[in-house]
XYZ file of N, CA and C in Angstrom:
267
model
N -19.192 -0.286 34.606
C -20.002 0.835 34.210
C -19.104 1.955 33.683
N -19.697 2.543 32.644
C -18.685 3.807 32.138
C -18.642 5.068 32.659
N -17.791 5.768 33.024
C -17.865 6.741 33.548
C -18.361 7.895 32.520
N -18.886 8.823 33.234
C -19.479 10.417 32.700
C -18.332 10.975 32.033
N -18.366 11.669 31.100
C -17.209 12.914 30.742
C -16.817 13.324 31.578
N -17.652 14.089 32.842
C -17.411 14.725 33.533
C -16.334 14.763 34.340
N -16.920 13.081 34.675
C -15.973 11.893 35.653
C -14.305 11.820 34.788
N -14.520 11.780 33.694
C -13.015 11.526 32.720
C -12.228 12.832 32.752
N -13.079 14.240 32.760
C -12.350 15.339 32.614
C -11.576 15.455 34.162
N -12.698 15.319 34.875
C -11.975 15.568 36.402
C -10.522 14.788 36.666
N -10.359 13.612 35.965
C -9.410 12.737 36.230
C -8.188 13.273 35.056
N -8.583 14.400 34.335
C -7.316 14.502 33.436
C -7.409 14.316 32.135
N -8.827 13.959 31.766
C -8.841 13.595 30.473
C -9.180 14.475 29.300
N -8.982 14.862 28.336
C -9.932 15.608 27.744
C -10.247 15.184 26.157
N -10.806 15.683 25.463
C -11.507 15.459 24.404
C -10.294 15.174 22.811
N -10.366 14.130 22.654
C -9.463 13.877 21.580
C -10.097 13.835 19.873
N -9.887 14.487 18.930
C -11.095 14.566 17.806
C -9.609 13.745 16.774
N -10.104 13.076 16.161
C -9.191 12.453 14.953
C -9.636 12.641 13.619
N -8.993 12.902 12.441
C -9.341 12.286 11.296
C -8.542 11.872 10.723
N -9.293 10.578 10.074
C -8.719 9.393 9.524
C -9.170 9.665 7.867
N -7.320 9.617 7.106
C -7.722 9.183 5.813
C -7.172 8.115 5.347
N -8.303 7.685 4.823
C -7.439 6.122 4.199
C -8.335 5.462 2.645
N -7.345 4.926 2.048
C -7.808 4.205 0.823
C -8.988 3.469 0.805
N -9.828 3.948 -0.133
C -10.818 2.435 -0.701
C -10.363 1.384 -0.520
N -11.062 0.120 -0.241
C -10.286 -1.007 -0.585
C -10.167 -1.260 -2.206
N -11.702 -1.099 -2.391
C -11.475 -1.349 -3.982
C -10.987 -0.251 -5.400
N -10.557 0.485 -4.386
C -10.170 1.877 -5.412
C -9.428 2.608 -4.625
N -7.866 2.162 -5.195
C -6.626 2.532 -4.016
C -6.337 4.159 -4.098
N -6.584 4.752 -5.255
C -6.206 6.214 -5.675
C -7.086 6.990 -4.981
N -8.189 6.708 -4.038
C -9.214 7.428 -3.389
C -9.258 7.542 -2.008
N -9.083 8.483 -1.609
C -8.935 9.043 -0.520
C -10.499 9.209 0.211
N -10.643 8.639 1.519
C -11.862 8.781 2.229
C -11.638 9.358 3.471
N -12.323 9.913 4.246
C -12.383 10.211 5.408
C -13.494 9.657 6.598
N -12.720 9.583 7.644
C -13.567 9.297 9.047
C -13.255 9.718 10.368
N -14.096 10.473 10.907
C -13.750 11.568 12.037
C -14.368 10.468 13.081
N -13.297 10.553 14.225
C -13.467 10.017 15.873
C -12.882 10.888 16.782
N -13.657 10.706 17.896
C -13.773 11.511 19.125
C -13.900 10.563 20.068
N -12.965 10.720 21.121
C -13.731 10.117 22.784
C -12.145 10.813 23.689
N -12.973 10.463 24.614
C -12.201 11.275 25.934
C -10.898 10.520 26.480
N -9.924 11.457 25.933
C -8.262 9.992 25.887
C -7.187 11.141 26.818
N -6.386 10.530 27.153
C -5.033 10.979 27.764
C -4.206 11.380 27.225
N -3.594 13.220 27.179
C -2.469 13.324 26.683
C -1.039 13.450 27.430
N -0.115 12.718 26.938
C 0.124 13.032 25.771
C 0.508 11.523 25.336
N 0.036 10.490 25.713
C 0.449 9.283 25.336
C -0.742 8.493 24.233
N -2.367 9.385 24.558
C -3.181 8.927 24.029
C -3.423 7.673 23.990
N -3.452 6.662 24.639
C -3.879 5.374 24.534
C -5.335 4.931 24.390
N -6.175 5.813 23.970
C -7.298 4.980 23.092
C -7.332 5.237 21.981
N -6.314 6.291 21.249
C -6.360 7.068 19.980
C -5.340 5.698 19.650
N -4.265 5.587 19.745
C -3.546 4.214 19.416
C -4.578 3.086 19.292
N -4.931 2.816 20.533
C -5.862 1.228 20.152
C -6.342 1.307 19.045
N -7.095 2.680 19.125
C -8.064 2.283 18.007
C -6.908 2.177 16.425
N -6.600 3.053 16.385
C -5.208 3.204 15.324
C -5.337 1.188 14.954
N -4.689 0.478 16.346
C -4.528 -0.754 16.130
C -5.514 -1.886 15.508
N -6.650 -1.341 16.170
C -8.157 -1.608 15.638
C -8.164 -1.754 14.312
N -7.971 -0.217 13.622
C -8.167 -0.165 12.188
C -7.477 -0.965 11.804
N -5.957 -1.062 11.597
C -5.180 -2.040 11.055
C -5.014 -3.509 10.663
N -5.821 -3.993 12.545
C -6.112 -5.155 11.942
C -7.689 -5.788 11.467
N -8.546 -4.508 11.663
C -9.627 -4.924 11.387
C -10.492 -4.571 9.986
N -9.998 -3.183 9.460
C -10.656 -2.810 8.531
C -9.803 -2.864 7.322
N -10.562 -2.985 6.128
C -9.918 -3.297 5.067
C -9.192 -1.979 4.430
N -9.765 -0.790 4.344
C -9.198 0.491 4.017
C -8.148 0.552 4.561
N -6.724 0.461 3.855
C -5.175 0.815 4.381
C -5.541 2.690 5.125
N -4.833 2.627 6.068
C -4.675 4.133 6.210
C -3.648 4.969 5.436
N -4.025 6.418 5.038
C -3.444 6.842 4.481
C -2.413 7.709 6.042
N -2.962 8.546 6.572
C -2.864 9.436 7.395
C -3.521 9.935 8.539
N -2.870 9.993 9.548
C -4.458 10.854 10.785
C -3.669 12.142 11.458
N -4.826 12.746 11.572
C -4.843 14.394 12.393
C -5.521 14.463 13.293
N -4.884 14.739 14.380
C -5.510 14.734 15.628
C -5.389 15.939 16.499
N -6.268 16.214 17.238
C -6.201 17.595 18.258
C -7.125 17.126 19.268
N -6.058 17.022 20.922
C -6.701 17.497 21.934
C -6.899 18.240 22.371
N -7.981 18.451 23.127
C -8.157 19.872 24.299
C -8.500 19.362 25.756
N -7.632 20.340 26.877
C -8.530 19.686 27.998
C -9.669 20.576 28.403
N -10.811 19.569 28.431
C -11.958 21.088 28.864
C -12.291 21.538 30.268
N -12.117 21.054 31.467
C -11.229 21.719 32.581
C -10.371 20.440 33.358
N -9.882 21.439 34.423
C -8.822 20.439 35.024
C -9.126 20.447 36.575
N -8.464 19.417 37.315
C -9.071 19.230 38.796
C -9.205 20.976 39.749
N -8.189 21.646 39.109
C -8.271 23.149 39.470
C -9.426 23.945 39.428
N -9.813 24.108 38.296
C -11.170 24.386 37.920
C -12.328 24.058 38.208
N -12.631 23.082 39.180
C -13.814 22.796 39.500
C -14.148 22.754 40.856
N -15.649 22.876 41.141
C -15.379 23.081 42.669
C -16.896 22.480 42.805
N -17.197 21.972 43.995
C -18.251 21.573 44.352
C -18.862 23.322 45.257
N -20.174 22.878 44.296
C -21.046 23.861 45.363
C -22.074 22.971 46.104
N -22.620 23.535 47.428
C -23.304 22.936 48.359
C -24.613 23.753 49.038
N -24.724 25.103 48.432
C -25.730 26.044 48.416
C -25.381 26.933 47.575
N -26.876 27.734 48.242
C -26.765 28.240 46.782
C -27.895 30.130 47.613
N -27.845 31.148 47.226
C -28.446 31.973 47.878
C -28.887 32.927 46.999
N -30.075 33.484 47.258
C -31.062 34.141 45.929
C -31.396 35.469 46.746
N -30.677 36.460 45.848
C -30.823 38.234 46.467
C -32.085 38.454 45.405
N -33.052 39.022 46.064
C -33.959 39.733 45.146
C -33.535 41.354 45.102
């Protein structure tokens, strides 16, 4: 079963955004783009690679180039379980 974001941020993970440019197959002088996102590890990134590996051997568009930026959106510090909750009128 896949875990929640939530579940991925708590563990360290945070939000990885890519874009991918790469050639037509049938029209090498043309530059295309394709934006990916999912919740990866820095600073080694190992699903931003797979996929990297993915493309290579799977899609026909050579890559030209990719740009990537993570963020973490919080960290085990930042979060806290609440267990009540109390209402001042």
């Amino acid at each position: 079963m896949d875990e929640t974001p939530t579940e991925l941020m708590l563990k360290g993970y945070g939000l990885t955004t890519a874009e991918f440019f790469y050639r037509m197959p049938d029209y090498r002088n043309v530059l295309n783009t394709f934006v990916w996102q999912e919740y990866d590890l820095a600073p080694d990134h190992p699903r931003l690679f797979k996929f990297i590996e993915f493309w290579q051997d799977e899609i026909e568009g050579p890559l030209h180039s990719v740009r990537f930026t993570h963020r973490k959106m919080i960290s085990a510090g930042e979060w806290r379980q609440v267990v009540g909750e109390f209402r001042y009128h």
